[in-house]
Coordinates of C-alpha atoms in Angstrom, one line a residue:
M1 CA 64.5 203.0 124.5
S2 CA 67.2 200.9 124.2
M3 CA 70.1 201.9 126.2
A4 CA 74.0 200.4 126.2
S5 CA 75.3 199.3 129.1
S6 CA 77.6 201.9 128.9
A7 CA 75.0 204.4 129.7
F8 CA 75.3 203.5 133.2
L9 CA 78.6 204.8 134.9
V10 CA 79.6 206.8 137.8
P11 CA 78.4 210.7 137.5
F12 CA 80.2 213.3 136.6
S13 CA 80.4 216.4 138.5
E14 CA 80.3 219.7 136.9
H15 CA 84.1 219.8 137.2
S16 CA 84.4 216.4 135.1
T17 CA 87.8 215.1 134.1
S18 CA 89.5 216.0 131.4
P19 CA 88.5 214.6 127.9
P20 CA 90.7 213.1 125.2
V21 CA 92.0 215.9 123.3
F22 CA 94.0 216.2 119.5
S23 CA 95.6 218.8 117.5
L24 CA 93.8 222.1 115.6
S25 CA 96.2 221.4 112.7
N26 CA 98.7 218.7 111.6
S27 CA 102.3 219.8 111.3
N28 CA 102.9 217.9 108.3
S29 CA 99.9 219.6 106.0
N30 CA 99.3 222.8 105.5
S31 CA 96.0 223.3 106.7
H32 CA 95.7 226.5 109.1
V33 CA 94.6 227.0 112.5
R34 CA 90.9 227.9 112.9
S35 CA 90.5 231.6 113.6
F36 CA 88.7 233.4 115.9
T37 CA 89.2 237.0 115.1
A38 CA 86.1 239.2 114.0
S39 CA 85.0 238.8 110.3
T40 CA 84.7 242.3 108.7
N41 CA 81.8 241.2 106.5
K42 CA 79.0 243.1 107.1
S43 CA 76.2 241.0 104.5
H44 CA 74.7 238.4 106.5
H45 CA 71.9 237.1 103.9
G46 CA 71.6 233.6 104.7
S47 CA 70.8 230.9 101.7
S48 CA 69.2 228.8 103.6
G49 CA 65.2 228.8 104.6
F50 CA 63.2 226.9 107.0
Y51 CA 61.8 223.8 106.3
G52 CA 58.1 222.2 107.5
G53 CA 55.8 224.7 109.5
A54 CA 56.1 226.0 112.9
S55 CA 55.0 223.7 115.6
F56 CA 52.3 223.9 117.7
C57 CA 54.9 224.8 120.5
H58 CA 56.2 227.3 118.6
G59 CA 53.1 229.5 118.7
F60 CA 53.6 230.5 122.1
C61 CA 56.2 232.9 123.0
G62 CA 57.0 234.2 126.7
F63 CA 57.5 237.3 128.2
K64 CA 60.3 238.2 130.5
L65 CA 61.4 241.4 132.0
R66 CA 65.3 241.9 132.9
Q67 CA 67.0 244.5 135.1
P68 CA 69.9 246.0 133.4
N69 CA 72.2 245.7 136.5
R70 CA 72.3 241.7 135.3
K71 CA 74.1 242.6 132.4
F72 CA 77.9 242.0 132.1
G73 CA 80.9 244.0 131.9
L74 CA 83.6 244.3 129.6
K75 CA 86.0 242.6 132.3
H76 CA 84.2 240.6 134.8
E77 CA 81.7 238.8 132.1
L78 CA 80.4 235.9 133.9
K79 CA 83.2 236.0 137.3
I80 CA 80.1 236.9 139.0
I81 CA 77.6 234.1 138.3
K82 CA 80.9 232.0 138.8
N83 CA 81.2 233.2 142.1
Q84 CA 77.6 232.9 143.4
D85 CA 77.3 229.5 141.9
K86 CA 76.5 226.9 144.2
D87 CA 77.2 224.0 142.3
H88 CA 80.7 225.0 141.6
S89 CA 82.8 222.3 142.9
S90 CA 86.0 222.5 145.3
N91 CA 88.0 220.2 143.6
H92 CA 89.4 221.9 140.8
I93 CA 91.7 219.9 138.6
E94 CA 94.8 221.4 138.0
T95 CA 96.0 222.3 134.2
T96 CA 99.7 222.5 133.1
S97 CA 100.4 225.6 131.1
S98 CA 102.3 223.6 128.5
F99 CA 98.6 222.5 126.7
Q100 CA 100.5 219.3 126.1
E101 CA 99.6 215.5 127.2
Q102 CA 99.5 212.3 126.5
A103 CA 96.7 210.4 124.9
S104 CA 95.9 206.9 125.8
D105 CA 95.9 206.1 121.8
G106 CA 99.9 207.2 121.7
T107 CA 99.5 210.7 120.3
T108 CA 101.3 213.1 121.3
I109 CA 99.3 217.2 122.2
E110 CA 99.8 220.2 121.7
L111 CA 97.5 223.6 121.1
G112 CA 98.3 223.6 117.2
H113 CA 100.2 220.7 116.3
V114 CA 99.4 216.9 116.5
S115 CA 102.2 213.7 115.8
T116 CA 101.3 210.1 116.1
S117 CA 103.0 207.4 116.6
K118 CA 102.9 204.6 113.9
Q119 CA 101.9 202.5 116.9
S120 CA 98.2 204.5 116.9
P121 CA 95.6 202.4 115.7
T122 CA 93.5 205.5 114.2
S123 CA 94.4 209.3 113.2
L124 CA 91.9 211.2 115.3
P125 CA 90.2 214.0 113.0
Q126 CA 91.1 217.5 111.9
I127 CA 89.2 220.4 112.6
H128 CA 89.9 222.6 109.0
S129 CA 89.0 226.6 108.9
S130 CA 89.9 228.7 106.0
N131 CA 91.3 231.5 108.4
S132 CA 93.7 231.7 110.4
S133 CA 95.3 233.2 114.2
D134 CA 96.5 233.1 117.2
N135 CA 94.5 232.2 120.1
V136 CA 91.8 234.7 121.2
A137 CA 93.2 236.8 123.6
G138 CA 91.7 236.9 126.8
G139 CA 89.4 233.6 126.1
P140 CA 86.0 233.3 127.0
S141 CA 84.2 232.7 130.5
L142 CA 81.4 231.0 129.2
C143 CA 81.0 228.8 126.3
I144 CA 77.8 227.7 124.8
A145 CA 77.6 224.6 122.7
V146 CA 74.2 223.8 120.4
I147 CA 74.0 220.5 119.4
G148 CA 71.6 219.7 116.3
A149 CA 72.5 223.3 115.3
T150 CA 71.2 222.8 112.3
G151 CA 67.6 221.8 113.4
E152 CA 64.2 224.2 113.2
L153 CA 64.5 224.6 116.6
A154 CA 68.3 226.0 116.5
R155 CA 67.6 228.4 113.6
R156 CA 64.5 230.1 114.5
K157 CA 64.8 230.0 118.1
I158 CA 67.9 229.6 120.1
F159 CA 70.6 231.0 117.9
P160 CA 68.1 234.4 117.8
A161 CA 67.9 234.2 121.7
L162 CA 71.5 233.8 122.2
F163 CA 72.1 237.1 119.9
A164 CA 69.4 239.0 121.6
M165 CA 70.8 238.6 125.4
Y166 CA 74.2 239.2 123.6
Y167 CA 73.1 242.4 122.2
T168 CA 71.1 243.7 125.1
G169 CA 74.4 242.9 127.2
F170 CA 73.1 239.6 129.2
L171 CA 76.1 237.7 127.7
P172 CA 79.6 237.7 128.1
E173 CA 81.2 239.9 124.5
N174 CA 83.7 237.2 124.0
I175 CA 81.4 234.4 124.7
G176 CA 82.0 231.7 122.5
I177 CA 78.8 230.1 120.5
F178 CA 79.7 226.5 119.3
G179 CA 77.3 224.8 116.5
Y180 CA 77.5 220.9 116.5
S181 CA 75.5 218.8 114.0
R182 CA 75.9 216.1 111.4
K183 CA 76.0 218.6 108.1
N184 CA 79.3 218.8 106.5
L185 CA 79.4 222.8 106.9
T186 CA 82.2 225.5 107.1
D187 CA 81.7 228.4 109.8
E188 CA 80.8 230.8 107.6
E189 CA 77.6 228.8 106.5
L190 CA 76.7 228.3 109.5
R191 CA 76.8 231.7 110.4
S192 CA 75.1 232.5 107.2
I193 CA 71.9 230.6 108.1
I194 CA 72.3 231.9 111.7
A195 CA 72.4 235.5 110.0
S196 CA 69.0 235.3 108.1
T197 CA 67.1 234.7 111.5
L198 CA 68.5 237.4 114.0
T199 CA 67.1 240.8 114.8
C200 CA 67.7 243.6 116.9
R201 CA 65.4 245.1 119.5
V202 CA 62.9 247.9 118.2
D203 CA 64.6 250.3 120.7
H204 CA 68.5 249.5 119.8
Q205 CA 68.9 250.0 116.5
N206 CA 71.9 252.1 116.7
D207 CA 74.6 249.5 116.6
C208 CA 72.6 246.7 115.2
G209 CA 75.0 245.7 112.8
D210 CA 78.2 246.0 114.5
K211 CA 76.6 243.8 117.1
M212 CA 75.5 241.3 114.5
D213 CA 79.1 240.6 113.3
A214 CA 80.6 240.6 116.5
F215 CA 78.3 237.9 117.3
L216 CA 79.2 236.1 114.1
S217 CA 82.5 235.7 114.5
R218 CA 82.2 234.4 118.3
T219 CA 79.9 231.6 116.4
Y220 CA 82.3 228.3 115.3
Y221 CA 81.0 225.1 113.6
I222 CA 81.9 221.7 114.5
H223 CA 80.9 218.6 111.8
G224 CA 80.1 216.2 114.0
G225 CA 79.5 213.2 111.2
Y226 CA 77.5 210.2 112.8
D227 CA 80.2 209.0 115.2
N228 CA 79.7 211.3 118.3
R229 CA 82.6 210.0 120.2
E230 CA 84.9 211.7 117.3
G231 CA 82.6 214.9 117.3
M232 CA 82.8 215.5 121.1
L233 CA 86.5 215.2 120.8
K234 CA 86.3 217.8 117.9
L235 CA 84.1 219.9 119.6
N236 CA 86.0 219.9 123.1
A237 CA 89.6 220.4 121.2
L238 CA 87.9 223.7 119.5
M239 CA 86.3 224.7 122.7
E240 CA 89.6 224.4 124.3
H241 CA 91.6 226.5 121.8
V242 CA 88.6 229.1 122.0
E243 CA 89.0 229.3 125.8
G244 CA 92.8 229.4 125.5
G245 CA 93.1 227.7 128.9
S246 CA 91.4 230.0 131.1
E247 CA 88.7 228.8 133.5
A248 CA 85.2 229.1 131.7
N249 CA 82.0 227.2 132.2
R250 CA 80.2 225.3 129.6
I251 CA 76.5 224.9 128.2
F252 CA 75.6 222.4 126.0
Y253 CA 72.2 222.6 124.5
L254 CA 71.2 219.4 123.6
S255 CA 68.6 220.1 120.4
V256 CA 68.4 216.3 119.2
P257 CA 65.7 213.9 118.5
Q258 CA 64.4 211.8 121.5
E259 CA 65.9 208.7 120.0
A260 CA 69.6 210.3 120.0
L261 CA 69.2 212.4 123.4
I262 CA 71.1 209.1 125.2
D263 CA 73.9 208.7 122.9
V264 CA 74.6 212.4 122.2
A265 CA 74.6 212.8 125.9
S266 CA 77.0 209.8 127.0
S267 CA 79.5 211.1 124.5
L268 CA 79.2 214.8 125.4
A269 CA 79.8 213.3 129.0
D270 CA 82.9 211.4 128.6
Y271 CA 84.4 213.8 125.8
A272 CA 83.6 217.7 126.0
Q273 CA 83.4 218.2 129.4
T274 CA 85.6 221.0 130.8
S275 CA 87.9 220.5 134.4
K276 CA 88.3 224.3 134.4
G277 CA 84.5 225.1 135.4
W278 CA 81.0 224.2 135.4
N279 CA 79.3 222.0 132.7
R280 CA 75.3 222.1 132.2
I281 CA 73.2 220.2 129.8
I282 CA 69.7 221.7 128.5
T283 CA 67.4 219.2 127.2
E284 CA 64.1 219.9 125.0
K285 CA 60.6 218.4 126.1
P286 CA 59.2 215.4 125.8
F287 CA 61.2 214.0 128.8
G288 CA 60.2 210.8 127.8
L289 CA 57.2 209.0 126.1
N290 CA 55.9 207.5 129.2
L291 CA 56.9 206.3 132.4
L292 CA 59.1 203.9 131.9
S293 CA 60.7 205.2 128.9
S294 CA 61.3 208.4 131.3
L295 CA 62.8 206.7 133.8
R296 CA 65.3 204.8 131.4
L297 CA 65.9 208.3 130.6
T298 CA 66.7 209.8 133.8
Q299 CA 68.2 206.7 134.6
S300 CA 70.8 207.4 131.9
L301 CA 71.3 211.0 132.4
L302 CA 72.3 210.7 135.8
S303 CA 74.5 208.1 135.5
K304 CA 76.8 210.8 133.4
F305 CA 75.6 214.1 135.3
K306 CA 74.5 215.0 138.3
E307 CA 70.9 216.4 138.9
K308 CA 72.0 219.9 139.3
Q309 CA 73.9 219.9 136.1
I310 CA 70.2 218.8 133.8
Y311 CA 68.1 221.5 132.8
R312 CA 65.0 220.0 131.2
I313 CA 63.9 223.2 129.2
D314 CA 60.0 223.6 128.2
H315 CA 59.9 226.8 126.9
L316 CA 56.1 227.8 127.7
L317 CA 57.2 228.0 131.3
G318 CA 59.1 231.3 130.0
R319 CA 56.4 233.4 129.4
N320 CA 55.8 236.2 132.4
L321 CA 52.4 234.4 133.4
I322 CA 54.4 231.7 135.3
E323 CA 57.0 233.3 136.7
N324 CA 54.2 235.9 137.7
L325 CA 51.8 233.4 139.6
T326 CA 54.5 233.0 142.8
V327 CA 54.8 236.8 142.9
L328 CA 51.4 237.9 142.6
R329 CA 50.5 235.2 145.3
F330 CA 53.4 235.3 147.9
S331 CA 54.1 239.0 147.4
N332 CA 50.4 240.8 147.9
L333 CA 48.4 240.0 151.0
V334 CA 44.7 240.3 149.6
F335 CA 45.7 237.3 147.3
E336 CA 47.5 234.6 150.2
P337 CA 44.5 234.5 152.6
L338 CA 41.7 232.8 149.6
W339 CA 44.1 230.8 148.1
S340 CA 42.6 227.3 149.6
Y341 CA 39.3 225.3 149.3
K342 CA 37.5 227.7 151.6
Y343 CA 37.4 230.9 149.1
I344 CA 37.6 229.1 145.7
R345 CA 35.4 227.0 143.6
N346 CA 37.2 226.1 141.0
V347 CA 40.8 226.9 138.8
Q348 CA 40.9 226.7 135.1
I349 CA 43.6 226.8 132.4
V350 CA 43.4 227.4 129.4
L351 CA 45.9 226.7 126.7
S352 CA 44.6 226.9 122.9
E353 CA 45.7 227.7 119.6
D354 CA 43.4 229.2 116.7
L355 CA 44.1 228.0 113.0
S356 CA 47.7 230.0 112.7
A357 CA 49.3 227.1 114.3
Q358 CA 49.0 223.4 113.1
P359 CA 51.3 220.6 114.4
T360 CA 54.0 219.0 112.4
R361 CA 55.0 215.8 112.3
Y362 CA 56.7 216.0 115.5
F363 CA 53.4 216.8 117.1
E364 CA 51.8 214.0 115.6
G365 CA 54.6 211.4 117.1
Y366 CA 54.0 213.0 120.3
G367 CA 50.5 214.0 120.5
I368 CA 49.2 216.8 122.8
I369 CA 49.6 214.8 126.2
R370 CA 53.5 214.4 125.9
D371 CA 54.0 217.9 124.7
I372 CA 51.6 220.1 126.1
V373 CA 50.4 218.7 128.9
H374 CA 53.2 216.3 130.6
S375 CA 54.9 220.0 131.2
H376 CA 53.3 222.7 130.8
I377 CA 49.8 222.0 132.2
L378 CA 51.0 219.9 135.2
Q379 CA 54.1 222.9 136.4
T380 CA 51.2 225.7 135.8
V381 CA 49.1 223.5 138.4
A382 CA 52.1 223.1 140.6
L383 CA 53.4 226.5 140.7
L384 CA 49.9 227.6 141.4
A385 CA 49.6 225.0 144.1
M386 CA 52.0 224.8 146.1
E387 CA 52.7 225.9 149.4
P388 CA 54.8 229.0 150.2
P389 CA 58.4 227.9 149.7
I390 CA 61.3 228.7 152.2
S391 CA 63.1 231.0 149.9
L392 CA 63.3 231.7 146.1
D393 CA 65.8 228.9 145.5
G394 CA 65.4 226.7 142.5
E395 CA 65.5 223.7 145.2
D396 CA 63.5 225.0 147.5
I397 CA 60.5 225.6 144.9
R398 CA 61.1 222.5 143.2
N399 CA 60.3 220.5 146.6
E400 CA 57.0 222.2 147.0
K401 CA 56.2 221.6 143.5
V402 CA 56.9 217.8 143.4
K403 CA 54.7 217.5 146.4
V404 CA 51.8 219.1 144.9
L405 CA 52.5 216.5 141.8
R406 CA 52.6 213.7 144.1
S407 CA 49.3 215.0 145.6
I408 CA 47.1 215.1 142.5
R409 CA 45.0 212.3 141.5
K410 CA 45.7 209.8 139.3
L411 CA 43.6 211.1 136.1
K412 CA 40.9 208.4 135.5
P413 CA 39.9 208.2 131.8
S414 CA 36.4 208.8 132.7
D415 CA 37.8 212.4 133.8
V416 CA 39.7 213.0 130.4
I417 CA 38.4 214.0 126.9
L418 CA 40.5 213.8 124.1
G419 CA 40.2 215.2 120.4
Q420 CA 41.6 215.6 117.3
Y421 CA 40.4 218.2 114.3
K422 CA 39.5 217.2 111.1
A423 CA 39.4 219.5 107.7
G424 CA 36.9 221.3 107.5
T425 CA 36.8 221.7 103.8
E426 CA 38.6 220.1 101.0
E427 CA 40.7 223.0 101.1
K428 CA 41.9 222.7 104.3
V429 CA 43.3 218.6 103.7
D430 CA 44.4 217.5 107.3
V431 CA 48.2 215.5 106.7
Y432 CA 49.0 215.4 110.2
T433 CA 46.2 213.6 111.7
D434 CA 45.8 210.7 109.6
N435 CA 46.0 208.2 113.5
L436 CA 44.7 208.3 116.8
T437 CA 46.8 211.4 117.9
P438 CA 45.3 213.6 120.3
T439 CA 44.9 217.5 119.4
Y440 CA 43.3 218.3 122.2
F441 CA 43.1 217.4 126.0
A442 CA 40.5 218.1 128.3
A443 CA 40.3 216.7 131.9
A444 CA 39.2 217.8 135.7
M445 CA 42.0 217.1 138.4
Y446 CA 41.8 217.2 142.3
I447 CA 44.9 217.6 144.3
D448 CA 44.5 215.5 147.6
N449 CA 45.9 217.8 149.9
A450 CA 44.8 220.1 152.8
R451 CA 44.7 223.5 150.7
W452 CA 43.0 222.1 147.8
D453 CA 40.2 219.5 148.5
G454 CA 37.4 219.1 146.4
V455 CA 38.7 221.8 144.1
P456 CA 38.4 221.1 140.7
F457 CA 41.4 222.1 138.3
L458 CA 40.0 222.0 135.1
V459 CA 42.2 222.1 132.1
K460 CA 42.1 222.1 128.2
T461 CA 44.6 222.6 125.6
G462 CA 43.7 222.2 121.7
V463 CA 44.9 223.3 118.4
G464 CA 42.8 224.4 115.2
L465 CA 40.4 226.0 118.0
I466 CA 38.1 229.3 117.6
E467 CA 41.0 231.7 119.4
H468 CA 44.4 231.7 120.8
R469 CA 44.0 231.8 124.7
V470 CA 46.1 231.8 127.4
E471 CA 44.7 232.3 130.9
I472 CA 44.3 231.1 134.2
R473 CA 41.1 232.0 135.7
M474 CA 40.1 231.6 139.3
Q475 CA 36.4 231.4 140.4
F476 CA 35.6 232.1 143.9
H477 CA 32.3 230.8 146.1
H478 CA 28.9 232.9 145.9
V479 CA 29.1 235.1 148.9
P480 CA 26.9 233.1 151.8
G481 CA 23.5 234.7 152.5
N482 CA 23.9 237.4 149.4
I483 CA 21.5 240.2 149.9
Y484 CA 21.6 241.2 146.7
R485 CA 21.1 238.0 145.2
E486 CA 17.5 238.8 143.5
R487 CA 19.3 241.9 141.7
M488 CA 22.0 239.9 140.0
G489 CA 19.5 237.4 137.5
H490 CA 18.9 234.2 137.5
N491 CA 22.6 232.6 136.6
I492 CA 24.3 233.2 139.5
D493 CA 27.4 231.7 137.8
L494 CA 27.7 234.8 135.6
V495 CA 28.5 237.0 138.4
T496 CA 30.9 235.0 140.9
N497 CA 34.0 236.6 141.4
E498 CA 37.1 235.9 139.5
L499 CA 40.7 236.2 139.1
I500 CA 42.4 236.1 136.0
L501 CA 45.7 236.1 134.3
R502 CA 45.7 236.3 130.8
D503 CA 48.7 235.7 128.2
A504 CA 47.0 235.8 125.3
P505 CA 45.4 237.7 123.1
D506 CA 46.8 240.2 125.6
E507 CA 48.7 239.8 128.7
A508 CA 46.3 241.2 131.4
I509 CA 45.5 241.0 135.4
L510 CA 41.8 241.2 136.0
I511 CA 39.4 241.0 138.6
R512 CA 35.6 240.4 138.5
V513 CA 33.8 241.9 140.8
N514 CA 29.8 243.1 141.6
N515 CA 29.4 247.1 141.2
K516 CA 26.3 249.1 140.6
I517 CA 25.7 251.1 137.7
P518 CA 25.6 254.4 138.1
G519 CA 22.2 255.9 138.0
L520 CA 18.7 256.2 139.7
G521 CA 17.8 252.6 140.9
L522 CA 19.8 249.2 142.4
H523 CA 21.3 248.0 139.0
L524 CA 24.3 245.7 139.4
D525 CA 27.0 244.9 136.7
S526 CA 29.8 242.7 136.6
P527 CA 32.8 244.5 135.2
E528 CA 36.7 243.1 135.1
L529 CA 39.1 245.6 137.2
N530 CA 42.2 245.6 134.3
L531 CA 45.7 245.8 134.9
L532 CA 46.5 246.1 130.5
Y533 CA 50.1 245.1 130.4
K534 CA 50.6 246.8 126.8
D535 CA 48.8 250.2 128.6
K536 CA 50.4 249.7 131.7
Y537 CA 54.1 248.6 130.8
N538 CA 56.4 250.1 127.7
V539 CA 59.1 247.8 127.6
E540 CA 60.7 245.2 125.3
V541 CA 59.0 241.8 125.6
P542 CA 61.9 238.7 125.4
D543 CA 60.9 235.9 124.1
S544 CA 60.9 232.6 126.4
Y545 CA 64.0 231.3 125.6
E546 CA 65.9 234.2 126.3
H547 CA 64.2 233.9 129.9
L548 CA 65.2 230.2 130.5
L549 CA 68.7 230.5 128.9
L550 CA 69.7 233.2 131.0
D551 CA 68.4 231.2 134.5
A552 CA 70.3 228.1 133.1
I553 CA 73.5 230.3 132.8
D554 CA 72.3 231.7 136.5
G555 CA 71.9 228.4 138.0
D556 CA 68.4 229.3 138.3
S557 CA 66.1 226.0 138.2
H558 CA 62.9 226.5 139.3
L559 CA 61.7 226.6 135.9
F560 CA 63.1 223.5 135.1
M561 CA 61.7 220.0 136.0
R562 CA 63.7 218.0 138.2
S563 CA 63.5 214.2 137.9
D564 CA 61.1 213.2 140.6
E565 CA 58.9 215.8 139.0
V566 CA 59.1 214.1 135.4
E567 CA 58.5 211.2 137.1
A568 CA 55.6 212.2 139.6
A569 CA 53.9 213.6 136.1
W570 CA 54.0 210.8 134.3
N571 CA 52.2 208.8 137.4
I572 CA 49.7 211.3 136.8
L573 CA 49.2 210.8 133.0
S574 CA 50.1 206.7 132.9
P575 CA 46.4 205.2 133.3
V576 CA 45.4 207.7 130.1
L577 CA 48.1 206.7 128.3
Q578 CA 48.1 203.0 129.1
E579 CA 44.4 203.2 128.0
I580 CA 44.9 205.4 124.4
D581 CA 47.7 202.5 123.8
K582 CA 45.1 200.0 123.7
N583 CA 43.1 202.1 121.9
N584 CA 40.3 201.9 124.7
I585 CA 40.3 205.7 124.3
V586 CA 39.2 207.2 120.8
P587 CA 39.8 211.1 120.2
E588 CA 36.4 212.9 119.5
L589 CA 36.8 214.6 116.1
Y590 CA 36.1 218.7 116.3
E591 CA 35.7 221.4 113.6
L592 CA 38.7 223.0 112.7
G593 CA 38.0 226.7 113.7
G594 CA 35.6 225.4 116.4
R595 CA 35.3 225.1 120.2
G596 CA 36.5 221.6 120.9
P597 CA 35.1 218.1 121.7
I598 CA 31.3 218.4 122.8
G599 CA 31.9 215.8 125.4
A600 CA 34.2 218.7 127.3
Y601 CA 31.3 220.8 128.0
Y602 CA 29.9 217.0 129.6
L603 CA 32.8 217.0 131.6
W604 CA 32.7 220.6 133.2
A605 CA 29.0 220.0 133.9
K606 CA 29.9 216.6 135.7
H607 CA 32.1 218.5 138.1
G608 CA 29.7 221.5 138.5
V609 CA 31.6 223.7 136.5
R610 CA 30.6 226.1 133.6
W611 CA 33.4 227.6 131.9
A612 CA 33.4 231.6 131.8
E613 CA 34.2 231.9 128.0
D614 CA 30.9 230.1 127.4

């Protein structure tokens, strides 16, 4: 991945220097200043549909329960968050009340008018709108810009998540939502696209239409064109106008292809950051394609932003299963003493998709290792195996996670099984696996530290398998000198104690124990004590994007990968990726709707493990 030399500059703080701005209308034209009044049109039937199939990652939706006391009030909005935010810089840059400054090219800038001198080599682009009004009274304290707003991810996940948060009170009522892309659209056209994907909670239907109207009226579009510098100048001008000179924080969600990320992030840093609050960027996985490209990407981002400004999002980490790992372990005395090699025989991590979710061409380009294993699987291992952090602060948790990642042995090709699904019938023609991109990954990992010495962490993930399953299964050692051994049958592995954390098909916590069957005689059974969430908790199930977006707003970084975590994860996978690139590892074909490659069973046997589901 190549980079321009301008990418390596002095890092911006969250209070960066104010970028150049320009007018919202030309004094010599009849174009109007953009309106920010609420629309009265209540028809929101979008004209655009979805392009292409859902990606493998789209099949996984996260769970996060939010407490109502975190909602924003009409007056306070995000002031609580701003006050508690640790990275709020003290070197606040004073702003003038005249809303006027002199640009470097000779352009005099005012709120609503621009007069360009004859010496100006270029004229800055204008922002047009069919509506007109004065600035919004009481500007928002938070603005969120979605870069790549017309892409499938933005339409299907990001905007619906933002509306769900707005609808349930977790975003300020006067928030500013901005869409930015290369397509030439109007505000109303973007709103129509977004409206077709929005839904309300099943138990809050009374004011759904009004809330949707209000949210859409707070949504604006910027046609960025193909010059990101020019586009970011326009974005900044519109955001400043909506903010109305008040203090406001900004989040930029970079939903853009990997090859465009560096240029977009660099232009954003130079021309779209605010000096009146904090700035944060959210980037999507994969975080590079290998160790080298990842280091280049990290170096480029850190040349423009501080680490605390960067939120690398993996929506699979927004599942309640992941969030509950530390809660279950560190808040229950019954589990913490057992959490080591002394009692745990092996750990099994499964993330599989059935025939309902097939990979798109995005997935073909990166494969399951770069898309799923590097982030989600290794982050799950790190959260499960880490030492107790000194607090729930994001940095304290990430400090412990990176220690685990650095302790995981580099994977050897002999400890990995790769697979690729093949078409089962002529009707299921496989158009995505015309190369060696793996759609299945299984491996045995070992953590070389005092807590987990010798315990295999067995992972498998793939698409086109027999069932959709997401779970963590911890199998315990057999009872030494078990006096009931003769009553347990020939296969003692079937009656081992287990702790099962299941996210799909039905979210549950299960503990397998040995128990006497009621009646005469002594007959043993191995039932599961279960906490089935759908029976116990009658609550809404937020999407994982809602969870992670709210964490980013709150400044909670523990579920977002830090730069050193990204590098440590690539170090684990690099030997296998290098062999794949040399075509020294060929994925084993498996039938659609099957259990995956046969070689995986030999791998489990090699490490003395039989999968419980088998």
